[in-house]
PDB file of C-alpha atoms and ligand atoms in Angstrom:
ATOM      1  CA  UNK A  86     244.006 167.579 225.974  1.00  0.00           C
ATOM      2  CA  UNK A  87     245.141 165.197 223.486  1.00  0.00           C
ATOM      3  CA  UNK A  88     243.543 162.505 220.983  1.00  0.00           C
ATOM      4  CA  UNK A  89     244.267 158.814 221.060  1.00  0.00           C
ATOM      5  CA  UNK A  90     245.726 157.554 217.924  1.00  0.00           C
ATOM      6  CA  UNK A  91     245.155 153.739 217.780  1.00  0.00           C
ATOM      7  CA  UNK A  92     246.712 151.131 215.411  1.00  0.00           C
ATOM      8  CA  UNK A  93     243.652 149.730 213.285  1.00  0.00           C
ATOM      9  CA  UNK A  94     242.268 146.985 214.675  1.00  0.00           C
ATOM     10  CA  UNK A  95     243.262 143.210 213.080  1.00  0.00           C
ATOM     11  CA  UNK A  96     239.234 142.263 212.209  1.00  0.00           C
ATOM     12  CA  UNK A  97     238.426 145.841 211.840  1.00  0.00           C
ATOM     13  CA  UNK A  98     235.884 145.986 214.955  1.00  0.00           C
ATOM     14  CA  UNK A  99     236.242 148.744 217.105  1.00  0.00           C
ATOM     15  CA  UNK A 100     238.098 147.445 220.977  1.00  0.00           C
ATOM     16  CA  UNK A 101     236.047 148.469 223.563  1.00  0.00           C
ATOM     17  CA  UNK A 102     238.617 151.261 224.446  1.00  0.00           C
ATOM     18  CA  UNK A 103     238.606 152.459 221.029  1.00  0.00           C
ATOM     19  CA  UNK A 104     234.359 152.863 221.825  1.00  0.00           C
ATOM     20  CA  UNK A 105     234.771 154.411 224.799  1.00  0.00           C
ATOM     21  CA  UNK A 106     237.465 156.923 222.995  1.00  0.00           C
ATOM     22  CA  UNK A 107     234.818 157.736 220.460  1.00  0.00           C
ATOM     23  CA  UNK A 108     232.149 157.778 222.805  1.00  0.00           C
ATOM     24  CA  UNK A 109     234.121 160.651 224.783  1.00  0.00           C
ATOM     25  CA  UNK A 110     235.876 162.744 222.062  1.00  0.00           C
ATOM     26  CA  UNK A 111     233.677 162.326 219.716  1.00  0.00           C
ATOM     27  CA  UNK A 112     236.254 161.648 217.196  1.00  0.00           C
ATOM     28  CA  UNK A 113     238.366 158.102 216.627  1.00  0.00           C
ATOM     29  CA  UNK A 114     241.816 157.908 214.830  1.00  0.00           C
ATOM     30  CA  UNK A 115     242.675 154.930 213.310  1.00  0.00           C
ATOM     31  CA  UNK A 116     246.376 154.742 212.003  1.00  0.00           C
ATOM     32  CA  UNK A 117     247.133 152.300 209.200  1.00  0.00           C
ATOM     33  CA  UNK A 118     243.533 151.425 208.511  1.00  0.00           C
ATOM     34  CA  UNK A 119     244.453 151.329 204.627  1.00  0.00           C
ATOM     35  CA  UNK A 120     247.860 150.420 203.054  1.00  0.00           C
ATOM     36  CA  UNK A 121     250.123 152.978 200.798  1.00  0.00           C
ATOM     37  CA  UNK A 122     249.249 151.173 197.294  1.00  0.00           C
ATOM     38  CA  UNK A 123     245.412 151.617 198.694  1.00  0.00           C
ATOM     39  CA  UNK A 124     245.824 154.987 199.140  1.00  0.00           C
ATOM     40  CA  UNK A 125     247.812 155.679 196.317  1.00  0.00           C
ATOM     41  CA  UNK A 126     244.997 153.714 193.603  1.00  0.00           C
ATOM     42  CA  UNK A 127     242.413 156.271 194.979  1.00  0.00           C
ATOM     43  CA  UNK A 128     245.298 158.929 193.780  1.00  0.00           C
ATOM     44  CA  UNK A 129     245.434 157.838 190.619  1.00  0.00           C
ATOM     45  CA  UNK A 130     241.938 157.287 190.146  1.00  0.00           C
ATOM     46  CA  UNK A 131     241.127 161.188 191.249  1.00  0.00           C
ATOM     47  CA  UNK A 132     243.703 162.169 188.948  1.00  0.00           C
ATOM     48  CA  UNK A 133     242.246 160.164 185.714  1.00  0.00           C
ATOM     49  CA  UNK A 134     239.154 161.745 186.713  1.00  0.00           C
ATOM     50  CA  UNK A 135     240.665 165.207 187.087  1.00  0.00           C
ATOM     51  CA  UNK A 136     242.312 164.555 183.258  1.00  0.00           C
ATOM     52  CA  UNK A 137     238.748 163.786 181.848  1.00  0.00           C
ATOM     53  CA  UNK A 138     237.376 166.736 183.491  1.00  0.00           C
ATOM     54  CA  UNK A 139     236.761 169.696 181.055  1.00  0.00           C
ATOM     55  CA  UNK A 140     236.969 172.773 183.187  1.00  0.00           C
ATOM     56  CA  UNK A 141     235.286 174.756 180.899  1.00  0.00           C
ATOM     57  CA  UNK A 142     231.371 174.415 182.521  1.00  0.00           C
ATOM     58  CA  UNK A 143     232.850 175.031 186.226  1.00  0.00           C
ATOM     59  CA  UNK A 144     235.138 177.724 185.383  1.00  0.00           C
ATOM     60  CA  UNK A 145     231.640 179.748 183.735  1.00  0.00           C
ATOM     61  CA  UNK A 146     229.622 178.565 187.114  1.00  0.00           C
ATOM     62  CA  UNK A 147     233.125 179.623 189.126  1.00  0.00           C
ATOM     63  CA  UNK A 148     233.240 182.745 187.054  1.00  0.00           C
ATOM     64  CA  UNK A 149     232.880 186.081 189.227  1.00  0.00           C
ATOM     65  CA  UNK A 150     230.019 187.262 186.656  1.00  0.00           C
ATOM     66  CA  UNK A 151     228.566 184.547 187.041  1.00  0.00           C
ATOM     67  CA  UNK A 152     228.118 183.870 190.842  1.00  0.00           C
ATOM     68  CA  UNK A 153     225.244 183.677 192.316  1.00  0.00           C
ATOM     69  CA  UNK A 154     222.258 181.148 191.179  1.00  0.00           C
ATOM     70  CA  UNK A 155     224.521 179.127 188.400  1.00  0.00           C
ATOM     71  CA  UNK A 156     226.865 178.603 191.228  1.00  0.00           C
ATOM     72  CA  UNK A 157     224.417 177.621 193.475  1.00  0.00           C
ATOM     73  CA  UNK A 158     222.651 175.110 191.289  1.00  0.00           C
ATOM     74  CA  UNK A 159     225.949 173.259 190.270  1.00  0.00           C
ATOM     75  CA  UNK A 160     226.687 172.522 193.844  1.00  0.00           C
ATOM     76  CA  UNK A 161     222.508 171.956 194.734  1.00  0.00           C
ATOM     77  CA  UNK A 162     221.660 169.452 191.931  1.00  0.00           C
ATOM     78  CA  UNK A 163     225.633 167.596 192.884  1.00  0.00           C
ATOM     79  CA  UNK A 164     224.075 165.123 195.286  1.00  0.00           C
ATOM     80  CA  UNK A 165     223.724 162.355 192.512  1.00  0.00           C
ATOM     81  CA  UNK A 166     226.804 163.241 190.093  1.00  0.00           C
ATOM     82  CA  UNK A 167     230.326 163.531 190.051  1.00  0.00           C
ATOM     83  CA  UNK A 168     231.230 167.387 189.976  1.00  0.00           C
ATOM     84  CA  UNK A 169     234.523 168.959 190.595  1.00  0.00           C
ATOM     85  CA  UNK A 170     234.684 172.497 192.593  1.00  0.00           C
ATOM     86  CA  UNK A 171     237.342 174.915 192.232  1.00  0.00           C
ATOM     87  CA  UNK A 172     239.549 176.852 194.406  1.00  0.00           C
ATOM     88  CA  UNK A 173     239.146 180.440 195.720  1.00  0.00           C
ATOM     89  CA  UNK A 174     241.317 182.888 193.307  1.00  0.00           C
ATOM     90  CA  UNK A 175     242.171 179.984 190.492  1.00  0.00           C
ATOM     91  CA  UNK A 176     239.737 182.194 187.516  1.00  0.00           C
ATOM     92  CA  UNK A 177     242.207 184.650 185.173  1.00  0.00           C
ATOM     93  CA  UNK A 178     239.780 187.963 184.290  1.00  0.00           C
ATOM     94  CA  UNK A 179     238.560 186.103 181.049  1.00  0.00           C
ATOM     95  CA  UNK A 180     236.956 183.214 183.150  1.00  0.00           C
ATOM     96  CA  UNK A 181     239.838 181.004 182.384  1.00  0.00           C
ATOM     97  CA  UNK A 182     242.049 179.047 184.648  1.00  0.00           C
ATOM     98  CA  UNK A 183     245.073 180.807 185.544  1.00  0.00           C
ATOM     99  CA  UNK A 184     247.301 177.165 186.468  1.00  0.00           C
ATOM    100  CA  UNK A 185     246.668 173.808 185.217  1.00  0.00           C
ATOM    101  CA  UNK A 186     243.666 172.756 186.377  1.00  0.00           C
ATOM    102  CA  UNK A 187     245.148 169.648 188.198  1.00  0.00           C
ATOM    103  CA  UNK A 188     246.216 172.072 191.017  1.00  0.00           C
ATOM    104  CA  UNK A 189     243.088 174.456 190.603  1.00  0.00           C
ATOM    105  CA  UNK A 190     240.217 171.955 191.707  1.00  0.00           C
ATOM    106  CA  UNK A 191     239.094 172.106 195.276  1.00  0.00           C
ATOM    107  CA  UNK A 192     237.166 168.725 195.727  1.00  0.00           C
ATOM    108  CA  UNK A 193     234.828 166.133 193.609  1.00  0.00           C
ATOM    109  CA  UNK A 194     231.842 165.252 195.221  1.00  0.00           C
ATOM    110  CA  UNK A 195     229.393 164.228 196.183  1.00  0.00           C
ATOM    111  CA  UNK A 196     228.752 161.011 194.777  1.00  0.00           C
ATOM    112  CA  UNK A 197     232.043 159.141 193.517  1.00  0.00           C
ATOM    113  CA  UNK A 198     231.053 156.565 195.464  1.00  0.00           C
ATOM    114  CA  UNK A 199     227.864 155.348 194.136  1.00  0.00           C
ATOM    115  CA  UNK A 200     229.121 156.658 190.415  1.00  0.00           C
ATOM    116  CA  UNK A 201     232.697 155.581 190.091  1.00  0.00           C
ATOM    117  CA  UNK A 202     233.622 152.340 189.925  1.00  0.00           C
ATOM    118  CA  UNK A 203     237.533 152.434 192.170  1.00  0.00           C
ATOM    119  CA  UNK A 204     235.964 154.827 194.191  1.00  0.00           C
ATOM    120  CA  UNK A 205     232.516 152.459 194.881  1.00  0.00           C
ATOM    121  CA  UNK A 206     234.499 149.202 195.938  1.00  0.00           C
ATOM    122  CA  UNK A 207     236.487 151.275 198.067  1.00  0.00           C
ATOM    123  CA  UNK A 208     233.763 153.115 199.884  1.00  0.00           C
ATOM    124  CA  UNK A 209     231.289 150.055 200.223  1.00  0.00           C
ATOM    125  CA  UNK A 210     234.528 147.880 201.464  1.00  0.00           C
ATOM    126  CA  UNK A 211     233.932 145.393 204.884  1.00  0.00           C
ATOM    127  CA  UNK A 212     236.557 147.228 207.042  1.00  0.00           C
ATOM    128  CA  UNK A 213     234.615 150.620 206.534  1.00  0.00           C
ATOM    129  CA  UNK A 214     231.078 148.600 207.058  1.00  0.00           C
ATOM    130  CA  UNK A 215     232.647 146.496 210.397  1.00  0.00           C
ATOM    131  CA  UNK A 216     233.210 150.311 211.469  1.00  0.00           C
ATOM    132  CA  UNK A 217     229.919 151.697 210.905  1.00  0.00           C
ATOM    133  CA  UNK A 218     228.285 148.375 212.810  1.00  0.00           C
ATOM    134  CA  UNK A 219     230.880 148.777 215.179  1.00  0.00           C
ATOM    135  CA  UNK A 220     229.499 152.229 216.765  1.00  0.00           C
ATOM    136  CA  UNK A 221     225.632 150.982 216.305  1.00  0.00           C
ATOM    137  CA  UNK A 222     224.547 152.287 213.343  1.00  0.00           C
ATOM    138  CA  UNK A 223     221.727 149.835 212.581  1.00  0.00           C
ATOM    139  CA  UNK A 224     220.760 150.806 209.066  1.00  0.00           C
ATOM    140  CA  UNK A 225     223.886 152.222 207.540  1.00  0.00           C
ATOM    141  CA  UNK A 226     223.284 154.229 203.881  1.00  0.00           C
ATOM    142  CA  UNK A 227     225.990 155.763 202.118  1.00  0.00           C
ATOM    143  CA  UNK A 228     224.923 159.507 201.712  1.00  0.00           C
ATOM    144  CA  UNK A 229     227.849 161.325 200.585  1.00  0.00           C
ATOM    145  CA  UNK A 230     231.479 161.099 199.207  1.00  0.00           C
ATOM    146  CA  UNK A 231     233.931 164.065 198.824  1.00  0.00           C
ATOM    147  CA  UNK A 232     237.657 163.754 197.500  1.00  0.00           C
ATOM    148  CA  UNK A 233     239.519 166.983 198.981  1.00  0.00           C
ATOM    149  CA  UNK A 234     242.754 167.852 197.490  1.00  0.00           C
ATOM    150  CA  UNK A 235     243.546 170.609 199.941  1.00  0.00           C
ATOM    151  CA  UNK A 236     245.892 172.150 196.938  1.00  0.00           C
ATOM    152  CA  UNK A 237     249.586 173.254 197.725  1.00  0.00           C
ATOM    153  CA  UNK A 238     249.654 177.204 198.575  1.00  0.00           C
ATOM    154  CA  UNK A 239     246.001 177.570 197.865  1.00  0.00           C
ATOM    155  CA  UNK A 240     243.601 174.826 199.385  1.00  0.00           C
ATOM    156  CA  UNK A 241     240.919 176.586 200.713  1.00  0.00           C
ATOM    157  CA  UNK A 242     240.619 177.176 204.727  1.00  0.00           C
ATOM    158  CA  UNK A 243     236.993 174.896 206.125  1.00  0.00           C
ATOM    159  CA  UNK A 244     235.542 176.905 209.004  1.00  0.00           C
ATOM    160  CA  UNK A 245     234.047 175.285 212.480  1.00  0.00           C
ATOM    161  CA  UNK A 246     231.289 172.858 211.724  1.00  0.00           C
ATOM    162  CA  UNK A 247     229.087 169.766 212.717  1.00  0.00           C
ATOM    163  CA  UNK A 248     228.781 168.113 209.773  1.00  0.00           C
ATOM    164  CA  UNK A 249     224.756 167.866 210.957  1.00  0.00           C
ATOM    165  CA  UNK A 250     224.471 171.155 210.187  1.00  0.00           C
ATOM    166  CA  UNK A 251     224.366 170.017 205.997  1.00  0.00           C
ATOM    167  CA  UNK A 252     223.312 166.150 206.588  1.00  0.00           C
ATOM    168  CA  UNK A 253     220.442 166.527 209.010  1.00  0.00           C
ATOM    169  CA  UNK A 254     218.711 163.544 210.061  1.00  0.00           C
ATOM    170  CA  UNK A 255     215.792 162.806 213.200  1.00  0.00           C
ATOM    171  CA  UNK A 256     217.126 161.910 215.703  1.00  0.00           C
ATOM    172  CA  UNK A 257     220.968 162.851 214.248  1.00  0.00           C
ATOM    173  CA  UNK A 258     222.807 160.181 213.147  1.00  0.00           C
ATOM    174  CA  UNK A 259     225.072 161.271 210.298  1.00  0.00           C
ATOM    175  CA  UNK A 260     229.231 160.587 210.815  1.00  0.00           C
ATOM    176  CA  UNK A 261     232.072 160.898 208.788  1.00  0.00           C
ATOM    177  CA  UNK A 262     234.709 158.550 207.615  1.00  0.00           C
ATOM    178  CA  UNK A 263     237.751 160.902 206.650  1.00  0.00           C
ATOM    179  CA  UNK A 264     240.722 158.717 204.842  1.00  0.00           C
ATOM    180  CA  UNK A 265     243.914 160.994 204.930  1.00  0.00           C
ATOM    181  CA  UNK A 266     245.008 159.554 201.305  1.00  0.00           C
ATOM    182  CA  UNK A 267     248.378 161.700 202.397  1.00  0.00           C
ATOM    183  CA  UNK A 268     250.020 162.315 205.502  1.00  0.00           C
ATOM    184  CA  UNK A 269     248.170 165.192 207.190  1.00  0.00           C
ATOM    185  CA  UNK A 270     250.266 167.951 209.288  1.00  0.00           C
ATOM    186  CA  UNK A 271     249.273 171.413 210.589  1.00  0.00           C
ATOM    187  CA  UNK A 272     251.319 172.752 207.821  1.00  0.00           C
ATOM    188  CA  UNK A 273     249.310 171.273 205.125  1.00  0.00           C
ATOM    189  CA  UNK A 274     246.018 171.971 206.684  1.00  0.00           C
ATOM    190  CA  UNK A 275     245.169 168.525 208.926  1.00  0.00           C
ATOM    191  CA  UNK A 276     241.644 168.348 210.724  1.00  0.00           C
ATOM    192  CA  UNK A 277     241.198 170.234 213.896  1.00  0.00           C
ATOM    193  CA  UNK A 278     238.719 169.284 216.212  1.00  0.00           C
ATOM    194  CA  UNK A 279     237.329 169.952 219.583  1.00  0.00           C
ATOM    195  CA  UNK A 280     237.165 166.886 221.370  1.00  0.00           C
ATOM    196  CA  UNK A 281     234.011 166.430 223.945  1.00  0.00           C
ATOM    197  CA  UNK A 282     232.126 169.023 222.324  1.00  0.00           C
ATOM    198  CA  UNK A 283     229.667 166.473 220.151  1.00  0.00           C
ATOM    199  CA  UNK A 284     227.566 166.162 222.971  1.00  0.00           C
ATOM    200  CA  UNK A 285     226.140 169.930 222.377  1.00  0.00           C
ATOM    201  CA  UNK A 286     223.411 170.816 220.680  1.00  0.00           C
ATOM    202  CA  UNK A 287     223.528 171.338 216.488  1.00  0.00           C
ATOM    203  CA  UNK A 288     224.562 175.168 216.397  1.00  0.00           C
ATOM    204  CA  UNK A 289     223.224 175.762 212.612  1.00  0.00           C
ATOM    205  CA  UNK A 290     220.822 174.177 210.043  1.00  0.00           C
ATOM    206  CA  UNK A 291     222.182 174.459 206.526  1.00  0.00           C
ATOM    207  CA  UNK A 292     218.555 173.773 204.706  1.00  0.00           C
ATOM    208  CA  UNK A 293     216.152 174.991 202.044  1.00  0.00           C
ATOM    209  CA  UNK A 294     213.783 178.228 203.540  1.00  0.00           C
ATOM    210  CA  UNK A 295     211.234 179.245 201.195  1.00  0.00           C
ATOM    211  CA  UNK A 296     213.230 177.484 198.174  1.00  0.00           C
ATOM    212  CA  UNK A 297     216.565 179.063 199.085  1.00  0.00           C
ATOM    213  CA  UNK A 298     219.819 177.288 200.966  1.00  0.00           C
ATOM    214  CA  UNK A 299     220.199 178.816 204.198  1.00  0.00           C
ATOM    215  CA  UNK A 300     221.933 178.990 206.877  1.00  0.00           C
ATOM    216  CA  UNK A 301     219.592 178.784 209.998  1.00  0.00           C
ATOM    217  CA  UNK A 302     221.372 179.765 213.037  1.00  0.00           C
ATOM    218  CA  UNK A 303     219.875 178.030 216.157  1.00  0.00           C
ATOM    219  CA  UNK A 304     222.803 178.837 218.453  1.00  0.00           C
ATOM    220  CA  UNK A 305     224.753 182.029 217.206  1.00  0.00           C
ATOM    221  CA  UNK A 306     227.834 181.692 219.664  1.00  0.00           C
ATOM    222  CA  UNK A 307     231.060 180.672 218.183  1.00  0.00           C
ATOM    223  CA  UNK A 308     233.186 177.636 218.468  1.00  0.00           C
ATOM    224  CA  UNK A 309     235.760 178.580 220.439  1.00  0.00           C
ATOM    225  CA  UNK A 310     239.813 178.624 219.227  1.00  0.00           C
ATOM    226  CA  UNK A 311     241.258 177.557 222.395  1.00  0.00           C
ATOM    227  CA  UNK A 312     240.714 173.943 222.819  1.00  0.00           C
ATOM    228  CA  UNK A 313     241.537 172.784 219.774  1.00  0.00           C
ATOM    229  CA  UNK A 314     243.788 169.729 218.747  1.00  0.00           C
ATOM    230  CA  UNK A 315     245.089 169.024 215.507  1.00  0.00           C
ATOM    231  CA  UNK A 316     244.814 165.610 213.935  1.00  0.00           C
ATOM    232  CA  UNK A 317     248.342 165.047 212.628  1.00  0.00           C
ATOM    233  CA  UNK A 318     247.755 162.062 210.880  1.00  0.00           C
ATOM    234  CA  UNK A 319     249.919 159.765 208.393  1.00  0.00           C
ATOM    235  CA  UNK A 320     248.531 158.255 205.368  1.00  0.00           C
ATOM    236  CA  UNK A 321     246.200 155.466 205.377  1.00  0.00           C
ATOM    237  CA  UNK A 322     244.841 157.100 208.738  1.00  0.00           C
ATOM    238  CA  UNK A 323     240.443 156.549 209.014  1.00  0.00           C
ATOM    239  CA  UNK A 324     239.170 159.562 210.861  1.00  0.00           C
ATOM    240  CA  UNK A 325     236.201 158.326 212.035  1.00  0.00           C
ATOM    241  CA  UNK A 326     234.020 162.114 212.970  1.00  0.00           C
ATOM    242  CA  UNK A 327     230.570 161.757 215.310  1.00  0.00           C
ATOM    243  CA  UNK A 328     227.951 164.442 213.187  1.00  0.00           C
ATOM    244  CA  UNK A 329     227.701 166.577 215.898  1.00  0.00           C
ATOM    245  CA  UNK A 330     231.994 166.941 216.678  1.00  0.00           C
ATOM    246  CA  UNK A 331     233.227 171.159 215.834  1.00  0.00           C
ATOM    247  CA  UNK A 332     236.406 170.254 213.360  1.00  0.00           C
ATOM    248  CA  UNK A 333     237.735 172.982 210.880  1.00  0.00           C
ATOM    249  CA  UNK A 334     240.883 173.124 208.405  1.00  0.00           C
ATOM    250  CA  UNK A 335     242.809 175.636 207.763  1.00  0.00           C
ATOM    251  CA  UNK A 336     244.423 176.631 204.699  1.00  0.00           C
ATOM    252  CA  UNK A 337     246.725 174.567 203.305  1.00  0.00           C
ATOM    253  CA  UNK A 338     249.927 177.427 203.130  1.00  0.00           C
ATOM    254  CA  UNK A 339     252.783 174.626 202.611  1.00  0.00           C
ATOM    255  CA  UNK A 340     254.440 172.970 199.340  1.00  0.00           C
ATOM    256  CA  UNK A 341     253.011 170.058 200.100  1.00  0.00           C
ATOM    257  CA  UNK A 342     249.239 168.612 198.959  1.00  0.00           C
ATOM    258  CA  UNK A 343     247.141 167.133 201.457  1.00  0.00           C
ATOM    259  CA  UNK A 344     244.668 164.872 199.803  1.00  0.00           C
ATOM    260  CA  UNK A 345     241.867 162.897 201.464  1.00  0.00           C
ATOM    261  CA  UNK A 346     239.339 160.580 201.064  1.00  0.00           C
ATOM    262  CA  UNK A 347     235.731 161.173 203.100  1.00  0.00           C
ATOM    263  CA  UNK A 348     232.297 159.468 203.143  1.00  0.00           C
ATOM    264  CA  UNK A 349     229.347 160.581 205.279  1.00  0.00           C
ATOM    265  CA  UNK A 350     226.924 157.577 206.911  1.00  0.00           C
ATOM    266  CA  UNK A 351     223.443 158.173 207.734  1.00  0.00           C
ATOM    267  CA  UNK A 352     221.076 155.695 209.523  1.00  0.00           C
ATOM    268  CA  UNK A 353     218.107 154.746 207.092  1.00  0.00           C
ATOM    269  CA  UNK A 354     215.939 154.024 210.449  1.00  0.00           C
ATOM    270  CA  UNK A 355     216.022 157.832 211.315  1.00  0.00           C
ATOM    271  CA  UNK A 356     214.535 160.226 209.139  1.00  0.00           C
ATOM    272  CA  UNK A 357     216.340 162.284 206.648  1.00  0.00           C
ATOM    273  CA  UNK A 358     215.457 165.637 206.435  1.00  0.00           C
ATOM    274  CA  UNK A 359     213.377 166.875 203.207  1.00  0.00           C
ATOM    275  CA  UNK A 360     214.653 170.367 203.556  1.00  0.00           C
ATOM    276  CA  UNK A 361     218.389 169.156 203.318  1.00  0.00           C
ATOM    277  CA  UNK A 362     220.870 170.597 200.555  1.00  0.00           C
ATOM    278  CA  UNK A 363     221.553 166.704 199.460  1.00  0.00           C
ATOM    279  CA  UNK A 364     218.728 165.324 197.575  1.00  0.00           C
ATOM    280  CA  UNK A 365     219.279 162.386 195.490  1.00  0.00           C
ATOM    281  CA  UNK A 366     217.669 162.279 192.129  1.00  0.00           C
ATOM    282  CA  UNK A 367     214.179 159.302 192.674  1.00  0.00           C
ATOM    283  CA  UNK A 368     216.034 156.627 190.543  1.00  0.00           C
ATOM    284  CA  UNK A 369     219.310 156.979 193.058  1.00  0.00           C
ATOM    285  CA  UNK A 370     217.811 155.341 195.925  1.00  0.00           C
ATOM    286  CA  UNK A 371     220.967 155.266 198.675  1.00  0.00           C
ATOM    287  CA  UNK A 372     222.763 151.875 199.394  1.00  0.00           C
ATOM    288  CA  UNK A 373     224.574 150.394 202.361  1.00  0.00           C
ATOM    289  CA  UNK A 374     228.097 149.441 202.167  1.00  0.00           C
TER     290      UNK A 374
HETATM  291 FE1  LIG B  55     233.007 168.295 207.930  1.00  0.00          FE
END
């Protein structure tokens, strides 16, 4: 089994083939969706970000004494701010960082694109909207932004997921745009996916029980390794991901960085789940494109 990789369409609404591609694989790659200079802007822009960023706070939260509830609040209470996350194994035994702290950071999230000005023209652009209305979604609201630098040597492996699991929504409705702001290979930890498999039922719940994030099973087998495909994608590539589609990453072992761009879509007509990790602070009501 393979995945299409179409060219990006001219107006930027999905062909009827490139529907029926998502429809079945639950997954849609779009190559040259976004010119180099594009691509390389958002670069720049996570790297201005990454020099204003005083790793001090997250390397205490990161800390190994400190694990636990600090760490759990920074990444709770990160729905409505800009916060960076570091990799596994980047602390030195006195809570510093043991490299520069440009190649230490796992991802900012989770909302650069309601709080950053590059990043919020880019995510609320018309070829990313004409997408969104392209596969139905009536009443789209920007929910969540990540930039992933998938560090050289160290960027952390992503197990199997549906990304319903943490954006949960009645009936589901959540999907990802994934921008590969690099080119993407297996050797510097590209998507995998497995194709078809959207149409099963959500496998976990990642919610609030009793006041604590949890991880409700509702369907303990695992993904299975066998079927999957890579996406081996160049820059500029829109990975467009249905909210119920299995896709992992594994670590990224190479030289080479594999940075990448990602918003997740909800549909304001279904119902977004109170219990859900992401809550927005009252006076950050969420916007369409
Ligand atoms: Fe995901």
């Amino acid at each position: 089994m393979t995945v299409a990789h179409f060219q990006a369409p001219n107006d930027d609404v999905l062909s009827p083939e490139m529907l029926t591609a998502y429809d079945r694989d639950g997954v849609l790659v779009l190559e040259n969706m976004f010119p180099a200079t594009e691509c390389e802007a958002l670069m720049t822009r996570a790297g201005e970000l990454v020099d204003a960023f005083d790793p001090g706070q997250a390397s205490t939260v990161f800390s190994t004494t400190m694990r636990g509830q600090d760490q759990d609040n920074y990444f709770a209470t990160s729905g409505g701010t800009i916060r960076f996350f570091l990799e596994d194994g980047v602390l030195a035994s006195d809570g510093t960082l043991n490299r520069d702290k440009s190649t230490a950071i796992n991802k900012i999230g989770h909302a650069l694109h309601d709080l950053d000005p590059v990043f919020d023209a880019f995510s609320h652009d018309n070829r990313l909207a004409a997408v969104a209305r392209s596969i139905g979604c009536a009443q789209p609201l920007l929910l969540q932004s990540m930039y992933i630098f998938k560090q050289p040597g160290i960027g952390g492996e992503v197990t199997w997921h549906q990304d319903s699991t943490y954006l949960y929504t009645e009936p589901l409705s959540v999907f990802g745009l994934w921008v590969a702001l690099e080119d993407a290979t297996i050797q510097n930890g590209c998507l995998w996916a497995l194709p078809g498999r959207h149409r099963e039922p959500l496998r976990n719940r990642y919610r609030y029980i009793d006041g604590v994030l949890t991880t409700e099973v509702l369907e303990p087998t695992p993904w299975p390794d066998d079927d999957k495909i890579p996406l081996e994608v160049p820059q500029g590539t829109l990975v467009l991901l249905h909210g119920s589609l299995p896709h992992r990453s594994d670590t990224n072992y190479s030289d080479k960085s594999r940075h990448a761009y990602t918003l997740h879509v909800i549909d304001g007509s279904c119902e977004y789940a109170a219990d859900n990790w992401l809550q927005r602070p009252g006076d950050m009501p969420l916007k369409s494109f």
